[in-house]
Amino acid sequence: LYVTEWNNSLSSRNYLNDSCFRGTYALKTIDELWDIPDLMSIWMGSDLVSSHYDTSRIANGASGLITKDKIRKPVYYALSFLDRMGSK
């Protein structure tokens, strides 16, 4: 079972995507599903792919792990923390 392209919101303009909420949501979801899928990935690495002509702010609610200006979001640090924890 592969879980791909999951996120806390369908919207690419939800300011929760830029908040600490998304980091804790990702950790909670990964913890709950840890032993079920063979592989998990999260929706979008960068906000650059969801930039629109009217997105001029640094944080615009896009669903990437980093902003289009390469600023790391809280969810980036949450996943980085998991990476440093080893195999469990």
Coordinates of N, CA and C in Angstrom, one line a residue:
L1 N 0.8 -1.2 0.0 CA 0.0 0.0 0.0 C 0.9 1.2 0.0
Y2 N 0.7 2.1 -0.9 CA 1.4 3.4 -1.0 C 0.4 4.5 -0.8
V3 N 0.7 5.4 0.1 CA -0.1 6.6 0.4 C 0.7 7.8 -0.2
T4 N 0.1 8.4 -1.2 CA 0.8 9.5 -1.9 C 0.0 10.7 -2.0
E5 N 0.6 11.8 -2.0 CA 0.0 13.1 -2.2 C -1.1 13.4 -1.2
W6 N -0.8 13.2 0.1 CA -1.8 13.5 1.1 C -1.5 14.9 1.7
N7 N -2.5 15.5 2.2 CA -2.3 16.8 2.9 C -3.4 17.1 3.8
N8 N -3.4 18.1 4.6 CA -4.4 18.4 5.5 C -5.6 19.2 4.9
S9 N -5.4 19.7 3.6 CA -6.4 20.5 3.0 C -6.3 20.2 1.5
L10 N -7.4 20.3 0.8 CA -7.5 20.2 -0.7 C -7.0 21.6 -1.3
S11 N -7.1 22.6 -0.5 CA -6.8 24.0 -1.1 C -5.3 24.2 -1.1
S12 N -4.9 24.9 -2.1 CA -3.5 25.3 -2.2 C -3.4 26.8 -1.7
R13 N -4.4 27.3 -1.1 CA -4.4 28.6 -0.5 C -5.0 28.6 0.9
N14 N -4.6 27.7 1.6 CA -5.1 27.5 3.0 C -3.9 27.9 3.9
Y15 N -4.1 29.0 4.7 CA -3.0 29.4 5.5 C -2.6 28.4 6.6
L16 N -3.4 27.4 6.9 CA -3.0 26.4 7.8 C -1.7 25.6 7.2
N17 N -1.6 25.7 5.9 CA -0.4 25.0 5.2 C 0.9 25.7 5.6
D18 N 0.8 26.9 6.0 CA 2.0 27.7 6.4 C 2.3 27.7 7.9
S19 N 1.4 27.1 8.7 CA 1.4 27.2 10.1 C 2.0 26.0 10.8
C20 N 2.2 26.1 12.1 CA 2.7 25.0 12.9 C 1.7 23.8 12.9
F21 N 0.4 24.1 12.7 CA -0.6 23.1 12.6 C -0.3 22.0 11.7
R22 N 0.2 22.4 10.5 CA 0.5 21.4 9.5 C 1.6 20.5 9.9
G23 N 2.6 21.0 10.6 CA 3.7 20.2 11.1 C 3.2 19.2 12.1
T24 N 2.4 19.6 13.0 CA 1.9 18.6 14.0 C 0.9 17.7 13.4
Y25 N 0.1 18.1 12.4 CA -0.8 17.2 11.7 C 0.0 16.1 11.0
A26 N 1.1 16.5 10.3 CA 1.9 15.5 9.6 C 2.5 14.5 10.6
L27 N 3.0 15.0 11.7 CA 3.6 14.0 12.7 C 2.5 13.1 13.2
K28 N 1.3 13.6 13.6 CA 0.2 12.8 14.1 C -0.2 11.8 13.1
T29 N -0.4 12.2 11.8 CA -0.8 11.3 10.8 C 0.2 10.2 10.5
I30 N 1.4 10.5 10.4 CA 2.5 9.6 10.2 C 2.6 8.6 11.4
D31 N 2.4 9.1 12.6 CA 2.4 8.2 13.8 C 1.3 7.2 13.7
E32 N 0.1 7.7 13.4 CA -1.1 6.8 13.4 C -1.0 5.8 12.3
L33 N -0.4 6.1 11.2 CA -0.3 5.2 10.0 C 1.0 4.4 9.9
W34 N 1.9 4.6 10.8 CA 3.3 4.1 10.7 C 3.4 2.7 10.1
D35 N 2.7 1.7 10.7 CA 2.8 0.3 10.3 C 1.9 -0.1 9.2
I36 N 1.1 0.7 8.7 CA 0.1 0.3 7.6 C 0.7 0.4 6.2
P37 N 1.1 1.6 5.7 CA 1.5 1.6 4.3 C 3.0 1.2 4.2
D38 N 3.3 0.8 3.0 CA 4.7 0.4 2.6 C 5.5 1.7 2.3
L39 N 4.8 2.7 1.9 CA 5.5 4.0 1.5 C 4.5 5.1 1.8
M40 N 5.0 6.3 2.3 CA 4.1 7.5 2.4 C 4.9 8.6 1.8
S41 N 4.2 9.5 1.2 CA 4.8 10.8 0.7 C 3.8 11.9 1.0
I42 N 4.3 13.1 1.0 CA 3.4 14.2 1.3 C 3.3 15.1 0.1
W43 N 2.2 15.8 0.0 CA 1.9 16.6 -1.2 C 2.8 17.8 -1.3
M44 N 3.5 17.9 -2.4 CA 4.3 19.0 -2.8 C 5.5 19.4 -2.0
G45 N 6.7 19.5 -2.6 CA 7.9 19.9 -2.0 C 8.0 21.4 -1.9
S46 N 7.6 22.1 -2.9 CA 7.8 23.5 -3.0 C 6.5 24.2 -3.3
D47 N 6.3 25.4 -2.8 CA 5.2 26.3 -3.2 C 5.3 26.8 -4.6
L48 N 6.5 26.7 -5.2 CA 6.7 27.2 -6.5 C 5.7 26.7 -7.6
V49 N 5.4 25.4 -7.4 CA 4.5 24.8 -8.4 C 3.0 25.3 -8.3
S50 N 2.7 25.9 -7.1 CA 1.3 26.3 -7.0 C 1.2 27.9 -6.9
S51 N 2.2 28.5 -7.4 CA 2.2 30.0 -7.5 C 1.3 30.5 -8.6
H52 N 0.6 31.5 -8.3 CA -0.3 32.1 -9.3 C 0.1 33.5 -9.5
Y53 N -0.5 34.2 -10.5 CA -0.1 35.5 -10.8 C -0.4 36.5 -9.7
D54 N -1.3 36.2 -8.8 CA -1.6 37.1 -7.7 C -1.0 36.7 -6.4
T55 N -0.1 35.8 -6.3 CA 0.6 35.4 -5.1 C 1.9 36.1 -4.9
S56 N 1.8 37.3 -4.3 CA 3.0 38.1 -4.1 C 3.6 38.0 -2.7
R57 N 2.9 37.5 -1.8 CA 3.4 37.3 -0.4 C 4.3 36.1 -0.3
I58 N 5.2 36.1 0.7 CA 6.1 35.0 1.0 C 5.3 33.8 1.4
A59 N 4.4 33.9 2.4 CA 3.5 32.9 2.8 C 2.1 33.1 2.2
N60 N 1.7 32.2 1.3 CA 0.4 32.4 0.7 C -0.5 31.2 0.8
G61 N -0.2 30.3 1.7 CA -1.1 29.2 2.0 C -0.9 28.0 1.0
A62 N 0.1 28.0 0.2 CA 0.4 26.9 -0.7 C 0.8 25.7 0.1
S63 N 0.8 24.5 -0.5 CA 0.9 23.3 0.3 C 2.3 22.7 0.2
G64 N 3.3 23.4 -0.2 CA 4.7 22.9 -0.2 C 5.4 22.8 1.1
L65 N 6.5 22.2 1.2 CA 7.3 22.1 2.4 C 8.2 23.4 2.6
I66 N 8.4 24.0 1.5 CA 9.2 25.3 1.5 C 8.4 26.3 0.6
T67 N 8.6 27.6 0.9 CA 8.0 28.6 0.2 C 8.7 28.8 -1.2
K68 N 8.1 29.6 -2.1 CA 8.7 29.8 -3.4 C 10.0 30.6 -3.2
D69 N 10.2 31.2 -2.1 CA 11.5 31.9 -1.8 C 12.5 31.1 -1.0
K70 N 12.2 29.8 -0.9 CA 13.1 28.8 -0.3 C 13.1 28.9 1.2
I71 N 12.1 29.4 1.8 CA 12.0 29.5 3.3 C 11.3 28.2 3.8
R72 N 11.9 27.5 4.7 CA 11.4 26.2 5.2 C 10.2 26.5 6.1
K73 N 9.2 25.7 5.9 CA 8.0 25.9 6.7 C 8.0 24.9 7.9
P74 N 7.2 25.1 8.9 CA 7.2 24.2 10.1 C 7.0 22.7 9.7
V75 N 6.3 22.3 8.7 CA 6.1 20.9 8.3 C 7.5 20.4 7.8
Y76 N 8.3 21.2 7.2 CA 9.6 20.8 6.7 C 10.4 20.3 8.0
Y77 N 10.4 21.2 9.0 CA 11.2 20.8 10.2 C 10.6 19.6 10.9
A78 N 9.3 19.4 10.8 CA 8.7 18.2 11.4 C 9.2 16.9 10.7
L79 N 9.2 17.0 9.4 CA 9.7 15.8 8.7 C 11.2 15.6 8.8
S80 N 11.9 16.7 8.9 CA 13.3 16.6 9.2 C 13.6 16.0 10.6
F81 N 12.8 16.3 11.5 CA 12.9 15.7 12.9 C 12.7 14.2 12.8
L82 N 11.7 13.8 12.0 CA 11.4 12.3 11.9 C 12.6 11.6 11.2
D83 N 13.2 12.3 10.2 CA 14.3 11.8 9.5 C 15.5 11.5 10.5
R84 N 15.7 12.3 11.4 CA 16.8 12.2 12.4 C 16.5 11.2 13.5
M85 N 15.3 10.7 13.6 CA 15.0 9.7 14.6 C 15.4 8.3 14.2
G86 N 15.9 8.0 13.1 CA 16.3 6.7 12.7 C 15.2 5.9 12.0
S87 N 15.2 4.6 12.2 CA 14.3 3.8 11.5 C 12.9 3.7 12.2
K88 N 12.7 4.2 13.4 CA 11.4 4.2 14.0 C 11.0 5.6 14.4

